[in-house]
mmCIF file of C-alpha atoms and ligand atoms in Angstrom:
data_model
loop_
_atom_site.group_PDB
_atom_site.id
_atom_site.type_symbol
_atom_site.label_atom_id
_atom_site.label_comp_id
_atom_site.label_asym_id
_atom_site.label_seq_id
_atom_site.Cartn_x
_atom_site.Cartn_y
_atom_site.Cartn_z
ATOM 1 C CA MET N 151 8.758 -25.730 -15.232
ATOM 2 C CA ALA N 152 5.941 -24.218 -13.167
ATOM 3 C CA ALA N 153 6.643 -20.951 -11.373
ATOM 4 C CA LYS N 154 7.630 -20.692 -7.742
ATOM 5 C CA ILE N 155 4.616 -19.409 -5.845
ATOM 6 C CA ILE N 156 5.493 -16.458 -3.623
ATOM 7 C CA ASP N 157 3.845 -17.111 -0.283
ATOM 8 C CA GLY N 158 2.655 -13.684 0.879
ATOM 9 C CA LYS N 159 1.111 -15.113 4.031
ATOM 10 C CA LYS N 160 4.425 -16.568 5.134
ATOM 11 C CA VAL N 161 6.391 -13.391 4.397
ATOM 12 C CA ALA N 162 3.728 -11.272 6.105
ATOM 13 C CA ALA N 163 3.784 -13.532 9.172
ATOM 14 C CA SER N 164 7.538 -13.151 9.538
ATOM 15 C CA ILE N 165 7.347 -9.334 9.226
ATOM 16 C CA ARG N 166 4.489 -9.272 11.760
ATOM 17 C CA LEU N 167 6.661 -11.167 14.243
ATOM 18 C CA GLU N 168 9.335 -8.548 13.681
ATOM 19 C CA CYS N 169 6.669 -5.840 14.247
ATOM 20 C CA LYS N 170 5.581 -7.410 17.512
ATOM 21 C CA ALA N 171 9.154 -7.460 18.757
ATOM 22 C CA ARG N 172 9.654 -3.796 17.774
ATOM 23 C CA VAL N 173 6.487 -2.796 19.657
ATOM 24 C CA ALA N 174 7.612 -4.671 22.767
ATOM 25 C CA SER N 175 11.082 -3.155 22.631
ATOM 26 C CA LEU N 176 9.743 0.390 22.102
ATOM 27 C CA ARG N 177 7.385 0.001 25.015
ATOM 28 C CA GLU N 178 10.099 -1.324 27.266
ATOM 29 C CA ARG N 179 12.646 1.351 26.344
ATOM 30 C CA THR N 180 10.390 4.408 26.201
ATOM 31 C CA GLY N 181 6.906 3.518 27.461
ATOM 32 C CA VAL N 182 5.500 4.523 24.052
ATOM 33 C CA VAL N 183 2.767 2.265 22.644
ATOM 34 C CA PRO N 184 2.204 2.757 18.903
ATOM 35 C CA GLY N 185 -1.335 3.918 18.110
ATOM 36 C CA LEU N 186 -3.250 3.826 14.826
ATOM 37 C CA ALA N 187 -6.494 5.723 14.216
ATOM 38 C CA VAL N 188 -8.713 4.224 11.530
ATOM 39 C CA ILE N 189 -11.546 6.333 10.124
ATOM 40 C CA LEU N 190 -14.452 4.645 8.399
ATOM 41 C CA VAL N 191 -17.217 6.595 6.669
ATOM 42 C CA GLY N 192 -20.417 4.858 5.587
ATOM 43 C CA ASP N 193 -21.391 1.207 5.616
ATOM 44 C CA ASN N 194 -19.594 -0.266 2.598
ATOM 45 C CA PRO N 195 -19.173 -3.936 3.659
ATOM 46 C CA ALA N 196 -15.775 -4.307 1.956
ATOM 47 C CA SER N 197 -14.438 -1.200 3.724
ATOM 48 C CA ALA N 198 -15.846 -2.425 7.050
ATOM 49 C CA LEU N 199 -14.098 -5.762 6.500
ATOM 50 C CA TYR N 200 -10.754 -4.085 5.682
ATOM 51 C CA VAL N 201 -11.031 -1.848 8.752
ATOM 52 C CA GLY N 202 -11.894 -4.867 10.926
ATOM 53 C CA ASN N 203 -8.805 -6.690 9.601
ATOM 54 C CA LYS N 204 -6.588 -3.696 10.329
ATOM 55 C CA VAL N 205 -7.902 -3.318 13.880
ATOM 56 C CA LYS N 206 -7.391 -7.039 14.529
ATOM 57 C CA ALA N 207 -3.868 -6.990 13.082
ATOM 58 C CA CYS N 208 -3.023 -4.019 15.319
ATOM 59 C CA ALA N 209 -4.181 -5.892 18.412
ATOM 60 C CA GLU N 210 -2.080 -8.922 17.481
ATOM 61 C CA ALA N 211 1.025 -6.762 17.092
ATOM 62 C CA GLY N 212 0.453 -4.824 20.332
ATOM 63 C CA ILE N 213 -0.524 -1.610 18.525
ATOM 64 C CA ARG N 214 -3.363 0.398 20.067
ATOM 65 C CA SER N 215 -6.111 1.173 17.560
ATOM 66 C CA PHE N 216 -8.697 3.927 17.626
ATOM 67 C CA ARG N 217 -11.668 3.323 15.384
ATOM 68 C CA ARG N 218 -13.766 6.329 14.372
ATOM 69 C CA GLN N 219 -16.920 5.480 12.463
ATOM 70 C CA PHE N 220 -19.227 7.982 10.760
ATOM 71 C CA PRO N 221 -22.455 7.742 8.755
ATOM 72 C CA ALA N 222 -22.213 8.165 4.967
ATOM 73 C CA ASP N 223 -23.882 11.602 5.102
ATOM 74 C CA ILE N 224 -21.307 13.140 7.457
ATOM 75 C CA ASP N 225 -20.173 16.606 6.361
ATOM 76 C CA ALA N 226 -16.566 17.118 5.357
ATOM 77 C CA ASP N 227 -15.923 19.699 8.094
ATOM 78 C CA THR N 228 -16.742 17.213 10.865
ATOM 79 C CA LEU N 229 -14.401 14.693 9.310
ATOM 80 C CA ILE N 230 -11.650 17.287 8.968
ATOM 81 C CA ALA N 231 -12.129 18.352 12.614
ATOM 82 C CA THR N 232 -11.769 14.717 13.722
ATOM 83 C CA ILE N 233 -8.532 14.350 11.781
ATOM 84 C CA GLU N 234 -7.208 17.612 13.223
ATOM 85 C CA SER N 235 -7.873 16.413 16.736
ATOM 86 C CA LEU N 236 -6.130 13.092 15.991
ATOM 87 C CA ASN N 237 -3.179 15.070 14.553
ATOM 88 C CA HIS N 238 -2.735 16.627 17.997
ATOM 89 C CA ASP N 239 -3.249 13.429 19.989
ATOM 90 C CA PRO N 240 0.174 12.190 21.182
ATOM 91 C CA THR N 241 -1.106 8.620 21.613
ATOM 92 C CA VAL N 242 -1.907 8.427 17.884
ATOM 93 C CA HIS N 243 1.096 7.789 15.595
ATOM 94 C CA GLY N 244 -0.747 6.850 12.427
ATOM 95 C CA ILE N 245 -4.001 8.062 10.862
ATOM 96 C CA LEU N 246 -5.734 6.158 8.106
ATOM 97 C CA VAL N 247 -8.888 7.140 6.264
ATOM 98 C CA GLN N 248 -10.458 4.086 4.663
ATOM 99 C CA LEU N 249 -11.118 4.764 0.967
ATOM 100 C CA PRO N 250 -13.293 5.230 -0.967
ATOM 101 C CA LEU N 251 -15.096 8.126 0.688
ATOM 102 C CA PRO N 252 -18.675 9.117 -0.241
ATOM 103 C CA GLU N 253 -18.775 11.300 -3.356
ATOM 104 C CA HIS N 254 -19.793 14.493 -1.564
ATOM 105 C CA ILE N 255 -16.529 14.514 0.395
ATOM 106 C CA ASP N 256 -13.403 15.925 -1.253
ATOM 107 C CA MET N 257 -10.932 13.102 -0.723
ATOM 108 C CA ARG N 258 -7.879 15.260 -1.515
ATOM 109 C CA ARG N 259 -8.842 17.818 1.123
ATOM 110 C CA VAL N 260 -9.309 15.046 3.683
ATOM 111 C CA LEU N 261 -6.002 13.359 2.902
ATOM 112 C CA LYS N 262 -4.170 16.694 2.983
ATOM 113 C CA THR N 263 -5.447 17.307 6.520
ATOM 114 C CA ILE N 264 -3.585 14.294 7.914
ATOM 115 C CA ASP N 265 -0.342 15.321 9.608
ATOM 116 C CA VAL N 266 2.464 14.241 7.262
ATOM 117 C CA ALA N 267 4.278 12.638 10.202
ATOM 118 C CA LYS N 268 1.212 10.413 10.863
ATOM 119 C CA ASP N 269 0.329 9.654 7.233
ATOM 120 C CA VAL N 270 1.132 5.947 7.476
ATOM 121 C CA ASP N 271 -0.837 5.129 4.306
ATOM 122 C CA GLY N 272 1.465 7.487 2.392
ATOM 123 C CA PHE N 273 -1.310 9.262 0.462
ATOM 124 C CA HIS N 274 -0.696 12.881 1.584
ATOM 125 C CA LEU N 275 0.545 15.099 -1.262
ATOM 126 C CA TYR N 276 3.770 15.758 0.623
ATOM 127 C CA ASN N 277 4.375 12.041 1.037
ATOM 128 C CA VAL N 278 3.693 11.459 -2.654
ATOM 129 C CA GLY N 279 6.178 14.227 -3.477
ATOM 130 C CA GLY N 280 8.737 12.547 -1.206
ATOM 131 C CA LEU N 281 8.317 9.378 -3.211
ATOM 132 C CA VAL N 282 8.860 11.252 -6.475
ATOM 133 C CA VAL N 283 12.132 12.842 -5.337
ATOM 134 C CA GLY N 284 13.370 9.639 -3.701
ATOM 135 C CA ASP N 285 13.000 10.923 -0.135
ATOM 136 C CA THR N 286 10.230 8.684 1.100
ATOM 137 C CA ILE N 287 8.590 9.377 4.455
ATOM 138 C CA PHE N 288 6.089 6.498 4.536
ATOM 139 C CA PRO N 289 6.039 4.175 1.515
ATOM 140 C CA PRO N 290 2.414 3.411 0.520
ATOM 141 C CA CYS N 291 1.543 0.016 1.974
ATOM 142 C CA THR N 292 0.572 -2.098 -1.052
ATOM 143 C CA PRO N 293 3.563 -1.219 -3.267
ATOM 144 C CA TYR N 294 5.807 -1.411 -0.203
ATOM 145 C CA GLY N 295 4.481 -4.932 0.364
ATOM 146 C CA VAL N 296 5.354 -5.851 -3.226
ATOM 147 C CA VAL N 297 8.895 -4.531 -2.780
ATOM 148 C CA ARG N 298 9.289 -6.599 0.391
ATOM 149 C CA LEU N 299 8.094 -9.735 -1.441
ATOM 150 C CA LEU N 300 10.692 -9.181 -4.173
ATOM 151 C CA GLU N 301 13.380 -8.624 -1.535
ATOM 152 C CA TYR N 302 12.332 -11.745 0.361
ATOM 153 C CA GLU N 303 12.730 -13.838 -2.788
ATOM 154 C CA ASN N 304 16.042 -12.111 -3.621
ATOM 155 C CA ILE N 305 14.669 -11.006 -6.978
ATOM 156 C CA PRO N 306 16.901 -8.262 -8.353
ATOM 157 C CA VAL N 307 15.193 -5.112 -9.609
ATOM 158 C CA GLU N 308 18.109 -2.992 -10.787
ATOM 159 C CA GLY N 309 18.314 -2.782 -14.563
ATOM 160 C CA ARG N 310 15.288 -5.028 -15.102
ATOM 161 C CA ASN N 311 12.351 -4.218 -17.339
ATOM 162 C CA VAL N 312 9.355 -3.652 -15.098
ATOM 163 C CA VAL N 313 5.861 -3.199 -16.464
ATOM 164 C CA VAL N 314 3.159 -1.958 -14.106
ATOM 165 C CA VAL N 315 -0.388 -2.476 -15.356
ATOM 166 C CA GLY N 316 -2.635 0.036 -13.573
ATOM 167 C CA ALA N 317 -1.862 3.678 -12.856
ATOM 168 C CA SER N 318 -3.912 4.524 -9.777
ATOM 169 C CA ASN N 319 -2.582 6.925 -7.150
ATOM 170 C CA ILE N 320 -2.649 4.259 -4.451
ATOM 171 C CA VAL N 321 -1.085 1.307 -6.258
ATOM 172 C CA GLY N 322 0.157 1.665 -9.847
ATOM 173 C CA LYS N 323 1.877 5.066 -9.733
ATOM 174 C CA PRO N 324 3.673 4.637 -6.369
ATOM 175 C CA MET N 325 4.640 1.100 -7.405
ATOM 176 C CA ALA N 326 6.265 2.424 -10.564
ATOM 177 C CA LEU N 327 8.090 5.151 -8.626
ATOM 178 C CA MET N 328 9.370 2.749 -5.983
ATOM 179 C CA LEU N 329 10.760 0.354 -8.571
ATOM 180 C CA MET N 330 12.252 3.213 -10.586
ATOM 181 C CA GLN N 331 13.981 4.364 -7.406
ATOM 182 C CA ARG N 332 15.503 0.889 -7.291
ATOM 183 C CA GLU N 333 16.966 1.462 -10.773
ATOM 184 C CA ALA N 334 14.476 -0.568 -12.811
ATOM 185 C CA THR N 335 13.336 0.562 -16.260
ATOM 186 C CA VAL N 336 9.629 1.049 -15.724
ATOM 187 C CA SER N 337 6.653 1.283 -18.083
ATOM 188 C CA ILE N 338 3.176 2.078 -16.804
ATOM 189 C CA CYS N 339 0.102 0.819 -18.658
ATOM 190 C CA HIS N 340 -3.520 1.808 -18.085
ATOM 191 C CA ALA N 341 -6.976 1.390 -19.565
ATOM 192 C CA LYS N 342 -6.108 3.495 -22.628
ATOM 193 C CA THR N 343 -2.897 1.622 -23.424
ATOM 194 C CA ARG N 344 -3.080 0.266 -26.968
ATOM 195 C CA ASP N 345 -2.102 -3.395 -27.292
ATOM 196 C CA LEU N 346 -1.262 -4.128 -23.668
ATOM 197 C CA ALA N 347 0.514 -7.368 -24.622
ATOM 198 C CA GLN N 348 3.268 -5.582 -26.548
ATOM 199 C CA PHE N 349 4.350 -4.059 -23.208
ATOM 200 C CA THR N 350 3.721 -6.968 -20.852
ATOM 201 C CA ILE N 351 5.683 -9.402 -23.026
ATOM 202 C CA LEU N 352 8.833 -7.314 -22.428
ATOM 203 C CA ALA N 353 8.560 -7.442 -18.643
ATOM 204 C CA ASP N 354 11.151 -9.184 -16.509
ATOM 205 C CA ILE N 355 8.889 -8.164 -13.629
ATOM 206 C CA LEU N 356 5.193 -7.658 -14.322
ATOM 207 C CA VAL N 357 3.061 -6.025 -11.617
ATOM 208 C CA VAL N 358 -0.663 -6.041 -12.332
ATOM 209 C CA ALA N 359 -3.108 -3.812 -10.447
ATOM 210 C CA ALA N 360 -6.065 -3.151 -12.739
ATOM 211 C CA GLY N 361 -8.968 -4.887 -11.009
ATOM 212 C CA LYS N 362 -9.856 -6.967 -14.113
ATOM 213 C CA PRO N 363 -10.000 -10.752 -13.800
ATOM 214 C CA ASN N 364 -8.070 -12.676 -16.499
ATOM 215 C CA LEU N 365 -6.555 -9.494 -17.924
ATOM 216 C CA ILE N 366 -3.147 -11.154 -18.168
ATOM 217 C CA LEU N 367 -3.028 -14.357 -20.193
ATOM 218 C CA PRO N 368 -0.038 -16.694 -20.698
ATOM 219 C CA GLN N 369 0.735 -15.401 -24.206
ATOM 220 C CA MET N 370 1.221 -11.905 -22.736
ATOM 221 C CA VAL N 371 3.992 -13.018 -20.374
ATOM 222 C CA ARG N 372 7.672 -13.699 -21.096
ATOM 223 C CA SER N 373 9.017 -17.127 -20.128
ATOM 224 C CA GLY N 374 10.811 -16.765 -16.813
ATOM 225 C CA ALA N 375 9.118 -13.495 -15.831
ATOM 226 C CA VAL N 376 8.231 -12.549 -12.256
ATOM 227 C CA VAL N 377 4.478 -11.915 -12.060
ATOM 228 C CA ILE N 378 2.999 -9.996 -9.144
ATOM 229 C CA ASP N 379 -0.791 -9.939 -9.083
ATOM 230 C CA VAL N 380 -2.176 -7.126 -6.929
ATOM 231 C CA GLY N 381 -5.759 -7.412 -8.223
ATOM 232 C CA ILE N 382 -8.598 -8.561 -5.995
ATOM 233 C CA ASN N 383 -11.817 -9.439 -7.823
ATOM 234 C CA ARG N 384 -14.889 -11.244 -6.580
ATOM 235 C CA LEU N 385 -16.417 -13.437 -9.319
ATOM 236 C CA PRO N 386 -20.196 -13.965 -9.581
ATOM 237 C CA ASP N 387 -19.727 -17.451 -8.051
ATOM 238 C CA GLY N 388 -18.121 -15.830 -4.977
ATOM 239 C CA ARG N 389 -14.522 -16.822 -5.711
ATOM 240 C CA ILE N 390 -11.790 -14.239 -5.167
ATOM 241 C CA VAL N 391 -9.282 -14.001 -8.016
ATOM 242 C CA GLY N 392 -6.586 -11.611 -9.167
ATOM 243 C CA ASP N 393 -6.032 -9.998 -12.565
ATOM 244 C CA VAL N 394 -3.814 -12.796 -13.875
ATOM 245 C CA ASP N 395 -4.845 -16.161 -15.330
ATOM 246 C CA PHE N 396 -2.993 -17.876 -12.485
ATOM 247 C CA GLU N 397 -3.110 -21.475 -13.754
ATOM 248 C CA GLY N 398 -2.048 -20.524 -17.286
ATOM 249 C CA VAL N 399 0.645 -18.000 -16.382
ATOM 250 C CA ARG N 400 2.249 -20.104 -13.664
ATOM 251 C CA GLN N 401 3.330 -22.587 -16.373
ATOM 252 C CA LYS N 402 5.433 -19.859 -17.960
ATOM 253 C CA ALA N 403 6.604 -17.514 -15.214
ATOM 254 C CA ALA N 404 9.552 -18.050 -12.860
ATOM 255 C CA TYR N 405 7.700 -16.562 -9.870
ATOM 256 C CA ILE N 406 4.048 -15.712 -9.328
ATOM 257 C CA THR N 407 1.917 -14.424 -6.441
ATOM 258 C CA PRO N 408 -1.413 -16.151 -5.766
ATOM 259 C CA VAL N 409 -4.702 -14.385 -5.011
ATOM 260 C CA PRO N 410 -5.617 -14.663 -2.224
ATOM 261 C CA GLY N 411 -2.437 -15.183 -0.207
ATOM 262 C CA GLY N 412 0.014 -13.066 -2.211
ATOM 263 C CA VAL N 413 0.125 -9.277 -2.008
ATOM 264 C CA GLY N 414 -3.034 -8.969 0.125
ATOM 265 C CA PRO N 415 -1.542 -10.053 3.484
ATOM 266 C CA MET N 416 1.412 -7.719 2.892
ATOM 267 C CA THR N 417 -0.687 -4.546 2.683
ATOM 268 C CA VAL N 418 -1.955 -4.642 6.269
ATOM 269 C CA THR N 419 1.463 -5.798 7.442
ATOM 270 C CA MET N 420 3.209 -2.777 5.951
ATOM 271 C CA LEU N 421 0.596 -0.539 7.582
ATOM 272 C CA LEU N 422 1.627 -1.963 10.960
ATOM 273 C CA PHE N 423 5.254 -1.517 9.958
ATOM 274 C CA ASN N 424 4.763 2.165 9.058
ATOM 275 C CA THR N 425 2.787 2.846 12.252
ATOM 276 C CA ILE N 426 5.571 1.414 14.400
ATOM 277 C CA THR N 427 8.154 3.424 12.459
ATOM 278 C CA SER N 428 6.128 6.553 13.162
ATOM 279 C CA ALA N 429 6.004 5.782 16.895
ATOM 280 C CA GLU N 430 9.749 5.075 16.910
ATOM 281 C CA ARG N 431 10.389 8.441 15.240
ATOM 282 C CA THR N 432 8.272 10.179 17.869
ATOM 283 C CA ALA N 433 10.310 8.481 20.567
ATOM 284 C CA GLY N 434 13.521 9.543 18.798
ATOM 285 C CA ILE N 435 14.555 5.982 18.003
ATOM 286 C CA ALA N 436 14.085 5.787 14.240
ATOM 287 C CA SER N 437 15.927 8.388 12.236
ATOM 288 C CA ARG N 438 13.947 10.282 9.637
ATOM 289 C CA ALA N 439 13.366 13.956 10.093
ATOM 290 C CA VAL N 440 10.061 14.981 8.624
ATOM 291 C CA VAL N 441 10.491 18.330 6.938
ATOM 292 C CA LYS N 442 7.455 20.464 7.544
ATOM 293 C CA GLU N 443 5.356 21.688 4.660
ATOM 294 C CA GLU N 444 5.931 25.339 5.564
ATOM 295 C CA VAL N 445 9.634 24.901 4.850
ATOM 296 C CA LEU N 446 8.922 23.507 1.416
ATOM 297 C CA LEU N 447 6.486 26.285 0.638
ATOM 298 C CA GLU N 448 8.731 29.156 1.730
ATOM 299 C CA PRO N 449 9.275 31.591 -1.133
ATOM 300 C CA GLU N 450 12.781 31.621 -2.554
ATOM 301 C CA GLY N 451 15.162 34.524 -1.984
HETATM 302 P P1 LIG B 787 -8.299 1.653 -9.625
HETATM 303 O O1 LIG B 787 -8.154 2.927 -8.883
HETATM 304 O O2 LIG B 787 -9.610 1.253 -10.203
HETATM 305 O O3 LIG B 787 -7.234 1.696 -10.818
HETATM 306 C C1 LIG B 787 -7.180 0.686 -11.788
HETATM 307 C C2 LIG B 787 -6.090 1.016 -12.785
HETATM 308 O O4 LIG B 787 -6.062 -0.028 -13.750
HETATM 309 C C3 LIG B 787 -6.357 2.323 -13.545
HETATM 310 O O5 LIG B 787 -5.135 3.011 -13.738
HETATM 311 C C4 LIG B 787 -6.917 1.834 -14.882
HETATM 312 O O6 LIG B 787 -6.586 2.666 -15.984
HETATM 313 C C5 LIG B 787 -6.176 0.506 -15.051
HETATM 314 N N1 LIG B 787 -6.915 -0.413 -15.910
HETATM 315 C C6 LIG B 787 -8.228 -0.745 -15.841
HETATM 316 N N2 LIG B 787 -8.546 -1.604 -16.839
HETATM 317 C C7 LIG B 787 -7.399 -1.810 -17.537
HETATM 318 C C8 LIG B 787 -7.086 -2.580 -18.678
HETATM 319 N N3 LIG B 787 -8.010 -3.306 -19.314
HETATM 320 N N4 LIG B 787 -5.810 -2.559 -19.129
HETATM 321 C C9 LIG B 787 -4.864 -1.821 -18.493
HETATM 322 N N5 LIG B 787 -5.113 -1.082 -17.408
HETATM 323 C C10 LIG B 787 -6.357 -1.067 -16.932
HETATM 324 O O7 LIG B 787 -7.818 0.425 -8.758
HETATM 325 P P2 LIG B 787 -6.702 0.294 -7.602
HETATM 326 O O8 LIG B 787 -7.209 0.888 -6.356
HETATM 327 O O9 LIG B 787 -5.374 0.696 -8.136
HETATM 328 O O10 LIG B 787 -6.709 -1.289 -7.425
HETATM 329 C C11 LIG B 787 -6.385 -2.162 -8.495
HETATM 330 C C12 LIG B 787 -6.672 -3.581 -8.084
HETATM 331 O O11 LIG B 787 -5.835 -3.909 -6.985
HETATM 332 C C13 LIG B 787 -8.104 -3.821 -7.601
HETATM 333 O O12 LIG B 787 -8.473 -5.132 -7.946
HETATM 334 C C14 LIG B 787 -7.994 -3.706 -6.096
HETATM 335 O O13 LIG B 787 -8.989 -4.441 -5.418
HETATM 336 C C15 LIG B 787 -6.642 -4.305 -5.875
HETATM 337 N N6 LIG B 787 -5.969 -3.863 -4.663
HETATM 338 C C16 LIG B 787 -5.386 -4.819 -3.923
HETATM 339 C C17 LIG B 787 -4.700 -4.479 -2.796
HETATM 340 C C18 LIG B 787 -4.042 -5.556 -2.016
HETATM 341 O O14 LIG B 787 -3.764 -5.372 -0.856
HETATM 342 N N7 LIG B 787 -3.758 -6.695 -2.633
HETATM 343 C C19 LIG B 787 -4.621 -3.144 -2.382
HETATM 344 C C20 LIG B 787 -5.191 -2.158 -3.186
HETATM 345 C C21 LIG B 787 -5.864 -2.533 -4.342
HETATM 346 P P3 LIG B 787 -7.087 4.199 -16.106
HETATM 347 O O15 LIG B 787 -6.179 4.964 -15.161
HETATM 348 O O16 LIG B 787 -6.808 4.534 -17.527
HETATM 349 O O17 LIG B 787 -8.525 4.199 -15.716
#
């Protein structure tokens, strides 16, 4: 039997409705309007498109957005100064730097400048550490979106074999950590993995985020597996596809996400979600004390 197709657009739309209601309620109760600052460096068309989508999604949810655009040759210090000023701006609850940055800018330094309490993308070192120890401050948006899709479909994670293909800092690694936190047995594969299929065939839940079209073929997937395709690839003929042979694998899997229309719509949605959570924390509504870095770094004894 063909797999059930997980409709990311539908799930995202229902979470966005929930977001809109949270924004309205926060505003009514406290006068606080969630604000997201989006920083774009350079003129990469894909990045400009993603930023445009984020700004539009904010407007639809009632979130105020602040777009800061810089030329590709901006110096790192100017960028850092902008982030520092946004850190101190009480109308800004989330700060996002659209990646990738030009090569001359040290991405780690930039990401570390973002106030942990406003790091709604979840890429600050402190946030990553929180994920590792199971004390998440802001879950990174794409893996968070995947978790919400699994929850929506009532797909159990505990005790299942999960294989994550792709080990990047923004998708693969946090994805693996989030599913491990939910008691799955997780393997992570990457470009140097020998014989990828020997791992993927064991997966009850297979999450693929490699950026390689047709990487996952039907013979690499267990019958009845859940297949989540995070990949976004533009083919020479202009079509957008994922990393999974969708038509082949859907004949074998129990669930599968399409590309487009699967994980993609969830990423922006979870960004809105995190931004609202941040504003609610500022207003004292959402519980989640953010421990400051200085505390963590205090010498023992
Ligand atoms: P990335 O930084 O390029 O990382 C790709 C990962 O895949 C790396 O860990 C790489 O291994 C691994 N890999 C590459 N070729 C492989 C192969 N043949 N077999 C096994 N592993 C392989 O990419 P990313 O930022 O994580 O994004 C991955 C994909 O997801 C891209 O298509 C991207 O467009 C898409 N994406 C989608 C969303 C969304 O909202 N749906 C969000 C973010 C990203 P090494 O570490 O060994 O190099």
